[in-house]
Amino acid sequence: MELLKEKILKEGRVLSDSVLKVDSFLNHQIDPLLMKEIGDEFANRYSDEVITKVLTIESSGIAPATMLGLTIGAPVVFARKRKSLTLADNLYSASVHSFTKNETNEISVSKDYLCEDDNVLIVDDFLANGEAVKGLLDIAEQAGAHVIGVGIVIEKGFQQGGQQLREQGIRIESLANIKSLTNGKVEFFD
Amino acid sequence: MELLKEKILKEGRVLSDSVLKVDSFLNHQIDPLLMKEIGDEFANRYSDEVITKVLTIESSGIAPATMLGLTIGAPVVFARKRKSLTLADNLYSASVHSFTKNETNEISVSKDYLCEDDNVLIVDDFLANGEAVKGLLDIAEQAGAHVIGVGIVIEKGFQQGGQQLREQGIRIESLANIKSLTNGKVEFFD
């Protein structure tokens, strides 16, 4: 997705050979018009499928997932990272380790909002080691839902998550796939 | 906002005299079409003002805030509840106590995304005791930004936050204002 790649080149900040900061439009400040374009692009890439539910994880997945939901007219469910007092025991749960934040969270989705009749598209902001996506796949499996595929805004293609998931036969559509962050420079695949 | 009130009456679950659960369309599962209507309504109510930035707090504020941002073409900034490793020291911070979750969080916004030139509209999902809004007002004040007002999806008008803030001269637009949750029944003001 050229618009996204241009935005990454213009505003992304390479903090190390593995860390790209895109806080100006995705992870802290959000560019809603770009998010709408991203939602439209996910819808376009999966236009051969019927999606009944978009599944993401708080917080940075919510904006792109909700824009996809708006485009296709499907509800969005975001997995929570901690149990809250107003969410009852009726949960699917999985453990997710974040290497960026160096912490492990229990993520959970209410059984009320994911079921075996659902055709699920998983959406997230980044794919690196694939921990978050694996957690969401685990939750979808517990629900008996069918996972159509995964939509990722930015894949760090130099890390192993995407390859591992594709080898398991999971369809992944990444809108920008990064080959390298070496020497402070962003290089994309293709 | 009639559409929202109907949705609350149809899908909201009253858990006690003070707790209303709207996980089916706002706090866990998100109805993107309703969120777009909510964004349009906020834009309409504040159409007399020029908004340069929408300020909200993760996670449930993100969807309505981003839809408002889409409607008016302004960026959205969401305050984070914990510092992450990819957010540097360059932060405005405030303490926010959540009575629902019974925990106090440090919320923070990067100094890169809020400044004295900004005309800010604060958006959040719920207003009860007003703790989150007060924290966001504190952050906006630290930045020297001008706060136009506050847009709330659901106000619990029987709690004190809204009244306290209005007495301080802050404009608050609530799309649904709840008078009472007594006996398991939702009653609105008006």
CSV table of C-alpha atoms in Angstrom, one decimal:
chain,number,residue,atom,x,y,z
A,1,MET,CA,0.0,0.0,0.0
A,2,GLU,CA,1.9,3.0,-1.4
A,3,LEU,CA,0.2,5.7,0.8
A,4,LEU,CA,1.2,3.8,3.9
A,5,LYS,CA,4.8,3.2,2.8
A,6,GLU,CA,5.2,6.9,2.1
A,7,LYS,CA,3.8,7.7,5.5
A,8,ILE,CA,6.3,5.3,7.2
A,9,LEU,CA,9.2,6.7,5.2
A,10,LYS,CA,8.2,10.3,6.0
A,11,GLU,CA,7.2,10.0,9.7
A,12,GLY,CA,8.5,6.6,11.0
A,13,ARG,CA,11.4,6.8,13.4
A,14,VAL,CA,13.9,3.9,13.4
A,15,LEU,CA,15.0,3.5,17.0
A,16,SER,CA,17.1,0.4,16.5
A,17,ASP,CA,17.6,-2.4,14.0
A,18,SER,CA,14.3,-3.9,15.2
A,19,VAL,CA,12.2,-1.0,16.5
A,20,LEU,CA,10.2,1.3,14.3
A,21,LYS,CA,8.2,4.0,16.0
A,22,VAL,CA,5.1,5.2,14.2
A,23,ASP,CA,3.5,7.1,17.0
A,24,SER,CA,2.5,10.0,14.7
A,25,PHE,CA,-0.2,8.1,12.9
A,26,LEU,CA,-0.8,4.7,14.3
A,27,ASN,CA,0.3,3.9,17.9
A,28,HIS,CA,-0.4,7.1,19.8
A,29,GLN,CA,-1.6,9.8,17.5
A,30,ILE,CA,-4.0,8.3,14.9
A,31,ASP,CA,-4.5,9.6,11.3
A,32,PRO,CA,-8.2,8.7,10.8
A,33,LEU,CA,-8.2,9.3,7.0
A,34,LEU,CA,-5.2,6.9,6.6
A,35,MET,CA,-7.0,4.4,8.9
A,36,LYS,CA,-10.0,4.6,6.6
A,37,GLU,CA,-7.8,3.9,3.6
A,38,ILE,CA,-6.3,1.0,5.5
A,39,GLY,CA,-9.7,-0.4,6.3
A,40,ASP,CA,-10.7,-0.1,2.7
A,41,GLU,CA,-7.6,-1.9,1.6
A,42,PHE,CA,-8.2,-4.8,4.0
A,43,ALA,CA,-11.7,-5.0,2.7
A,44,ASN,CA,-10.4,-5.1,-0.9
A,45,ARG,CA,-7.8,-7.8,-0.3
A,46,TYR,CA,-10.4,-10.0,1.4
A,47,SER,CA,-13.3,-9.1,-0.9
A,48,ASP,CA,-13.4,-12.8,-1.9
A,49,GLU,CA,-14.5,-13.8,1.6
A,50,VAL,CA,-17.5,-13.1,3.8
A,51,ILE,CA,-16.3,-11.7,7.1
A,52,THR,CA,-18.8,-11.8,10.0
A,53,LYS,CA,-16.4,-10.5,12.7
A,54,VAL,CA,-13.2,-8.5,12.9
A,55,LEU,CA,-11.0,-9.6,15.8
A,56,THR,CA,-8.3,-7.3,17.1
A,57,ILE,CA,-6.5,-6.5,20.4
A,58,GLU,CA,-6.4,-3.3,22.4
A,59,SER,CA,-5.2,-0.6,21.9
A,60,SER,CA,-3.5,0.1,18.5
A,61,GLY,CA,-5.5,-2.5,16.6
A,62,ILE,CA,-8.8,-0.8,17.3
A,63,ALA,CA,-8.6,2.1,14.9
A,64,PRO,CA,-7.7,0.1,11.7
A,65,ALA,CA,-10.1,-2.8,12.7
A,66,THR,CA,-13.0,-0.4,13.3
A,67,MET,CA,-12.4,1.3,9.9
A,68,LEU,CA,-12.5,-2.2,8.3
A,69,GLY,CA,-15.7,-2.9,10.2
A,70,LEU,CA,-17.2,0.3,8.9
A,71,THR,CA,-16.3,-0.5,5.3
A,72,ILE,CA,-17.8,-4.0,5.4
A,73,GLY,CA,-20.5,-3.5,7.9
A,74,ALA,CA,-19.3,-6.1,10.4
A,75,PRO,CA,-18.8,-5.8,14.2
A,76,VAL,CA,-15.4,-5.6,15.7
A,77,VAL,CA,-14.3,-7.3,18.9
A,78,PHE,CA,-11.1,-6.2,20.7
A,79,ALA,CA,-9.4,-8.6,23.0
A,80,ARG,CA,-8.7,-7.1,26.4
A,81,LYS,CA,-5.3,-7.4,28.0
A,82,ARG,CA,-6.5,-7.6,31.6
A,83,LYS,CA,-9.7,-8.8,33.1
A,84,SER,CA,-11.9,-5.9,34.2
A,85,LEU,CA,-14.6,-6.0,36.8
A,86,THR,CA,-17.4,-5.5,34.3
A,87,LEU,CA,-16.3,-8.5,32.2
A,88,ALA,CA,-17.5,-11.7,33.9
A,89,ASP,CA,-16.0,-15.2,33.9
A,90,ASN,CA,-17.5,-16.1,30.6
A,91,LEU,CA,-14.2,-15.7,28.7
A,92,TYR,CA,-11.8,-17.2,26.2
A,93,SER,CA,-8.2,-16.5,27.2
A,94,ALA,CA,-4.7,-16.8,25.9
A,95,SER,CA,-1.2,-15.6,27.0
A,96,VAL,CA,0.6,-13.1,24.8
A,97,HIS,CA,4.2,-12.0,25.3
A,98,SER,CA,5.1,-8.5,24.0
A,99,PHE,CA,8.8,-8.2,23.2
A,100,THR,CA,8.5,-4.4,22.7
A,101,LYS,CA,7.0,-3.9,26.2
A,102,ASN,CA,8.8,-6.9,27.7
A,103,GLU,CA,5.7,-8.2,29.5
A,104,THR,CA,3.2,-11.1,29.2
A,105,ASN,CA,-0.5,-10.3,29.2
A,106,GLU,CA,-3.5,-12.5,29.5
A,107,ILE,CA,-5.8,-11.5,26.7
A,108,SER,CA,-9.4,-12.4,26.7
A,109,VAL,CA,-12.6,-12.2,24.7
A,110,SER,CA,-16.1,-12.7,26.0
A,111,LYS,CA,-17.8,-15.9,24.9
A,112,ASP,CA,-20.8,-13.7,24.0
A,113,TYR,CA,-19.0,-12.1,21.0
A,114,LEU,CA,-17.3,-15.0,19.2
A,115,CYS,CA,-18.9,-18.3,18.2
A,116,GLU,CA,-18.6,-21.2,15.9
A,117,ASP,CA,-20.7,-19.5,13.2
A,118,ASP,CA,-18.2,-16.6,12.9
A,119,ASN,CA,-15.9,-16.1,9.9
A,120,VAL,CA,-13.2,-14.1,11.5
A,121,LEU,CA,-10.6,-11.7,10.1
A,122,ILE,CA,-7.8,-10.9,12.6
A,123,VAL,CA,-6.4,-7.4,12.4
A,124,ASP,CA,-3.5,-5.9,14.2
A,125,ASP,CA,-1.1,-2.9,13.8
A,126,PHE,CA,2.2,-4.8,13.8
A,127,LEU,CA,3.4,-8.3,13.1
A,128,ALA,CA,6.8,-9.2,14.4
A,129,ASN,CA,7.2,-12.4,16.3
A,130,GLY,CA,3.5,-13.1,15.8
A,131,GLU,CA,2.7,-13.4,19.5
A,132,ALA,CA,-0.5,-11.3,19.4
A,133,VAL,CA,-1.8,-13.1,16.3
A,134,LYS,CA,-1.1,-16.5,17.8
A,135,GLY,CA,-3.0,-15.5,20.9
A,136,LEU,CA,-6.0,-14.3,18.8
A,137,LEU,CA,-5.9,-17.5,16.7
A,138,ASP,CA,-5.9,-19.5,20.0
A,139,ILE,CA,-9.0,-17.6,21.1
A,140,ALA,CA,-10.8,-18.1,17.8
A,141,GLU,CA,-10.0,-21.8,17.9
A,142,GLN,CA,-11.5,-22.0,21.4
A,143,ALA,CA,-14.6,-20.4,20.1
A,144,GLY,CA,-14.7,-22.9,17.2
A,145,ALA,CA,-14.8,-19.9,14.8
A,146,HIS,CA,-13.4,-20.1,11.3
A,147,VAL,CA,-10.4,-17.8,10.7
A,148,ILE,CA,-10.3,-16.4,7.1
A,149,GLY,CA,-7.0,-14.7,7.6
A,150,VAL,CA,-5.0,-11.9,9.1
A,151,GLY,CA,-4.7,-8.3,8.1
A,152,ILE,CA,-1.6,-6.5,9.3
A,153,VAL,CA,-0.8,-2.8,8.9
A,154,ILE,CA,3.0,-3.1,9.3
A,155,GLU,CA,4.8,-6.5,9.1
A,156,LYS,CA,8.5,-6.7,10.3
A,157,GLY,CA,9.3,-9.3,7.6
A,158,PHE,CA,12.8,-9.7,9.0
A,159,GLN,CA,11.4,-11.3,12.1
A,160,GLN,CA,9.9,-14.8,12.2
A,161,GLY,CA,6.2,-14.4,13.0
A,162,GLY,CA,4.9,-14.0,9.5
A,163,GLN,CA,6.9,-16.9,8.0
A,164,GLN,CA,5.8,-19.2,10.9
A,165,LEU,CA,2.1,-18.4,10.4
A,166,ARG,CA,2.2,-18.7,6.6
A,167,GLU,CA,3.9,-22.1,7.0
A,168,GLN,CA,0.9,-23.1,9.1
A,169,GLY,CA,-1.3,-22.2,6.1
A,170,ILE,CA,-2.6,-19.0,7.5
A,171,ARG,CA,-3.3,-16.3,5.0
A,172,ILE,CA,-1.7,-13.0,6.0
A,173,GLU,CA,-2.1,-9.7,4.1
A,174,SER,CA,0.4,-7.0,5.2
A,175,LEU,CA,0.0,-3.5,3.9
A,176,ALA,CA,3.6,-2.7,4.4
A,177,ASN,CA,6.3,-5.4,4.8
A,178,ILE,CA,9.6,-4.3,6.1
A,179,LYS,CA,12.8,-6.0,5.0
A,180,SER,CA,15.2,-4.2,7.1
A,181,LEU,CA,15.7,-1.3,9.6
A,182,THR,CA,19.5,-1.5,9.4
A,183,ASN,CA,21.5,1.8,9.7
A,184,GLY,CA,18.4,3.8,10.6
A,185,LYS,CA,16.8,3.2,7.2
A,186,VAL,CA,13.5,1.6,6.4
A,187,GLU,CA,13.6,-0.9,3.5
A,188,PHE,CA,10.5,-2.7,2.2
A,189,PHE,CA,10.1,-6.0,0.5
A,190,ASP,CA,9.2,-5.9,-3.2
B,1,MET,CA,-29.2,10.9,20.4
B,2,GLU,CA,-32.2,8.6,19.8
B,3,LEU,CA,-30.3,5.8,18.0
B,4,LEU,CA,-27.9,5.5,20.9
B,5,LYS,CA,-30.6,5.5,23.5
B,6,GLU,CA,-32.5,2.8,21.7
B,7,LYS,CA,-29.3,0.7,21.5
B,8,ILE,CA,-28.7,1.1,25.2
B,9,LEU,CA,-32.3,0.1,26.1
B,10,LYS,CA,-32.1,-2.9,23.8
B,11,GLU,CA,-28.6,-4.2,24.5
B,12,GLY,CA,-27.3,-2.5,27.7
B,13,ARG,CA,-27.2,-4.7,30.8
B,14,VAL,CA,-27.8,-3.1,34.2
B,15,LEU,CA,-25.4,-4.9,36.7
B,16,SER,CA,-26.2,-2.7,39.7
B,17,ASP,CA,-27.6,0.7,40.5
B,18,SER,CA,-24.4,2.3,39.2
B,19,VAL,CA,-23.0,-0.2,36.6
B,20,LEU,CA,-24.3,-0.4,33.0
B,21,LYS,CA,-22.6,-2.8,30.7
B,22,VAL,CA,-22.6,-2.0,27.0
B,23,ASP,CA,-20.0,-4.5,25.9
B,24,SER,CA,-22.1,-5.5,22.8
B,25,PHE,CA,-21.4,-2.2,21.0
B,26,LEU,CA,-18.9,0.0,22.8
B,27,ASN,CA,-16.6,-1.5,25.4
B,28,HIS,CA,-15.7,-4.9,24.0
B,29,GLN,CA,-17.5,-5.5,20.8
B,30,ILE,CA,-17.8,-2.3,18.7
B,31,ASP,CA,-20.6,-1.4,16.3
B,32,PRO,CA,-18.6,0.6,13.7
B,33,LEU,CA,-21.8,2.0,12.0
B,34,LEU,CA,-23.1,3.3,15.3
B,35,MET,CA,-19.6,4.7,16.1
B,36,LYS,CA,-19.7,6.6,12.8
B,37,GLU,CA,-23.1,8.1,13.7
B,38,ILE,CA,-21.7,9.1,17.1
B,39,GLY,CA,-18.7,10.7,15.4
B,40,ASP,CA,-21.0,12.6,13.1
B,41,GLU,CA,-23.1,13.7,16.1
B,42,PHE,CA,-20.1,15.1,18.0
B,43,ALA,CA,-19.0,16.9,14.9
B,44,ASN,CA,-22.5,18.4,14.5
B,45,ARG,CA,-22.8,19.5,18.1
B,46,TYR,CA,-19.4,21.2,17.9
B,47,SER,CA,-19.8,22.5,14.4
B,48,ASP,CA,-19.4,26.1,15.7
B,49,GLU,CA,-15.8,25.4,16.7
B,50,VAL,CA,-12.6,24.6,14.9
B,51,ILE,CA,-11.1,21.4,16.4
B,52,THR,CA,-7.5,20.7,15.6
B,53,LYS,CA,-7.1,17.6,17.8
B,54,VAL,CA,-9.3,15.0,19.3
B,55,LEU,CA,-8.0,13.8,22.7
B,56,THR,CA,-9.1,10.5,24.2
B,57,ILE,CA,-7.9,7.6,26.4
B,58,GLU,CA,-7.3,4.0,25.6
B,59,SER,CA,-9.1,1.7,24.9
B,60,SER,CA,-12.9,2.4,24.7
B,61,GLY,CA,-12.5,6.0,23.7
B,62,ILE,CA,-10.5,5.2,20.6
B,63,ALA,CA,-13.4,4.1,18.3
B,64,PRO,CA,-15.8,7.1,18.8
B,65,ALA,CA,-12.8,9.5,18.8
B,66,THR,CA,-11.4,8.1,15.6
B,67,MET,CA,-14.8,8.4,13.9
B,68,LEU,CA,-15.1,12.0,14.9
B,69,GLY,CA,-11.6,12.5,13.6
B,70,LEU,CA,-12.6,11.0,10.3
B,71,THR,CA,-15.7,13.2,10.0
B,72,ILE,CA,-13.8,16.5,10.7
B,73,GLY,CA,-10.4,15.5,9.2
B,74,ALA,CA,-8.5,16.0,12.5
B,75,PRO,CA,-5.9,13.8,14.1
B,76,VAL,CA,-6.7,11.8,17.2
B,77,VAL,CA,-4.4,11.3,20.2
B,78,PHE,CA,-5.1,8.6,22.7
B,79,ALA,CA,-3.5,8.9,26.2
B,80,ARG,CA,-1.8,5.7,27.2
B,81,LYS,CA,-2.4,4.2,30.6
B,82,ARG,CA,1.1,2.9,31.1
B,83,LYS,CA,4.4,4.0,29.8
B,84,SER,CA,5.7,1.7,27.0
B,85,LEU,CA,9.3,1.2,26.0
B,86,THR,CA,8.8,2.9,22.7
B,87,LEU,CA,7.4,6.0,24.3
B,88,ALA,CA,10.3,8.2,25.5
B,89,ASP,CA,10.5,10.5,28.5
B,90,ASN,CA,9.0,13.4,26.6
B,91,LEU,CA,5.5,13.1,28.3
B,92,TYR,CA,2.7,15.0,29.9
B,93,SER,CA,1.2,12.8,32.7
B,94,ALA,CA,-1.7,12.7,35.1
B,95,SER,CA,-3.1,10.2,37.6
B,96,VAL,CA,-6.6,8.7,36.9
B,97,HIS,CA,-8.5,6.5,39.3
B,98,SER,CA,-11.0,4.1,37.7
B,99,PHE,CA,-13.8,3.2,40.2
B,100,THR,CA,-15.1,0.5,37.8
B,101,LYS,CA,-11.8,-1.2,37.7
B,102,ASN,CA,-10.7,-0.1,41.1
B,103,GLU,CA,-7.2,0.9,40.1
B,104,THR,CA,-5.2,4.1,39.6
B,105,ASN,CA,-3.3,4.5,36.3
B,106,GLU,CA,-0.8,7.0,35.2
B,107,ILE,CA,-2.0,8.3,31.9
B,108,SER,CA,0.4,10.1,29.5
B,109,VAL,CA,0.6,11.9,26.2
B,110,SER,CA,3.7,12.6,24.2
B,111,LYS,CA,4.7,16.3,24.0
B,112,ASP,CA,5.1,15.7,20.3
B,113,TYR,CA,1.3,15.5,19.7
B,114,LEU,CA,-0.2,18.2,21.8
B,115,CYS,CA,0.8,21.9,21.9
B,116,GLU,CA,-0.4,25.4,22.8
B,117,ASP,CA,-1.7,25.9,19.2
B,118,ASP,CA,-4.2,23.1,19.6
B,119,ASN,CA,-8.0,23.5,19.9
B,120,VAL,CA,-8.8,20.2,21.7
B,121,LEU,CA,-12.0,18.3,21.9
B,122,ILE,CA,-11.9,15.6,24.6
B,123,VAL,CA,-13.9,12.4,23.8
B,124,ASP,CA,-14.6,9.4,26.0
B,125,ASP,CA,-17.0,6.5,26.2
B,126,PHE,CA,-18.4,7.1,29.8
B,127,LEU,CA,-18.5,10.0,32.2
B,128,ALA,CA,-19.3,9.0,35.8
B,129,ASN,CA,-17.1,10.6,38.4
B,130,GLY,CA,-15.2,12.5,35.8
B,131,GLU,CA,-11.8,11.1,36.7
B,132,ALA,CA,-10.6,10.4,33.1
B,133,VAL,CA,-11.8,13.7,31.8
B,134,LYS,CA,-10.1,15.5,34.6
B,135,GLY,CA,-6.9,13.7,33.8
B,136,LEU,CA,-7.1,14.7,30.1
B,137,LEU,CA,-7.9,18.3,31.1
B,138,ASP,CA,-4.8,18.3,33.3
B,139,ILE,CA,-2.7,17.0,30.3
B,140,ALA,CA,-4.2,19.6,27.9
B,141,GLU,CA,-3.4,22.4,30.5
B,142,GLN,CA,0.2,21.2,30.8
B,143,ALA,CA,0.5,21.5,27.0
B,144,GLY,CA,-1.0,25.0,27.1
B,145,ALA,CA,-3.7,23.8,24.6
B,146,HIS,CA,-7.2,25.3,24.5
B,147,VAL,CA,-10.0,22.8,25.4
B,148,ILE,CA,-13.2,23.6,23.4
B,149,GLY,CA,-15.2,21.0,25.3
B,150,VAL,CA,-15.9,17.4,26.0
B,151,GLY,CA,-17.9,14.8,24.0
B,152,ILE,CA,-19.2,11.8,26.0
B,153,VAL,CA,-21.0,8.8,24.6
B,154,ILE,CA,-22.8,7.9,27.8
B,155,GLU,CA,-23.0,10.1,30.9
B,156,LYS,CA,-24.1,8.7,34.2
B,157,GLY,CA,-25.9,11.9,35.2
B,158,PHE,CA,-26.7,10.5,38.6
B,159,GLN,CA,-23.0,10.7,39.5
B,160,GLN,CA,-21.1,13.9,40.1
B,161,GLY,CA,-18.5,14.2,37.4
B,162,GLY,CA,-20.6,16.0,34.8
B,163,GLN,CA,-22.0,18.5,37.3
B,164,GLN,CA,-18.6,19.3,38.7
B,165,LEU,CA,-17.1,19.9,35.3
B,166,ARG,CA,-20.0,22.1,34.1
B,167,GLU,CA,-19.7,24.2,37.3
B,168,GLN,CA,-16.1,24.8,36.2
B,169,GLY,CA,-17.4,26.2,33.0
B,170,ILE,CA,-16.5,23.3,30.8
B,171,ARG,CA,-18.8,22.5,27.9
B,172,ILE,CA,-19.9,18.9,27.9
B,173,GLU,CA,-22.0,17.2,25.2
B,174,SER,CA,-23.3,13.8,26.3
B,175,LEU,CA,-25.1,11.8,23.6
B,176,ALA,CA,-27.1,9.8,26.2
B,177,ASN,CA,-27.4,11.0,29.8
B,178,ILE,CA,-28.7,8.4,32.3
B,179,LYS,CA,-30.8,9.6,35.2
B,180,SER,CA,-31.1,6.3,37.0
B,181,LEU,CA,-30.2,2.6,36.8
B,182,THR,CA,-32.5,1.7,39.8
B,183,ASN,CA,-34.3,-1.6,39.8
B,184,GLY,CA,-32.4,-2.8,36.7
B,185,LYS,CA,-34.0,-0.2,34.5
B,186,VAL,CA,-32.3,2.5,32.4
B,187,GLU,CA,-33.9,5.9,32.7
B,188,PHE,CA,-32.6,8.9,30.7
B,189,PHE,CA,-32.8,12.6,31.4
B,190,ASP,CA,-35.2,14.6,29.2
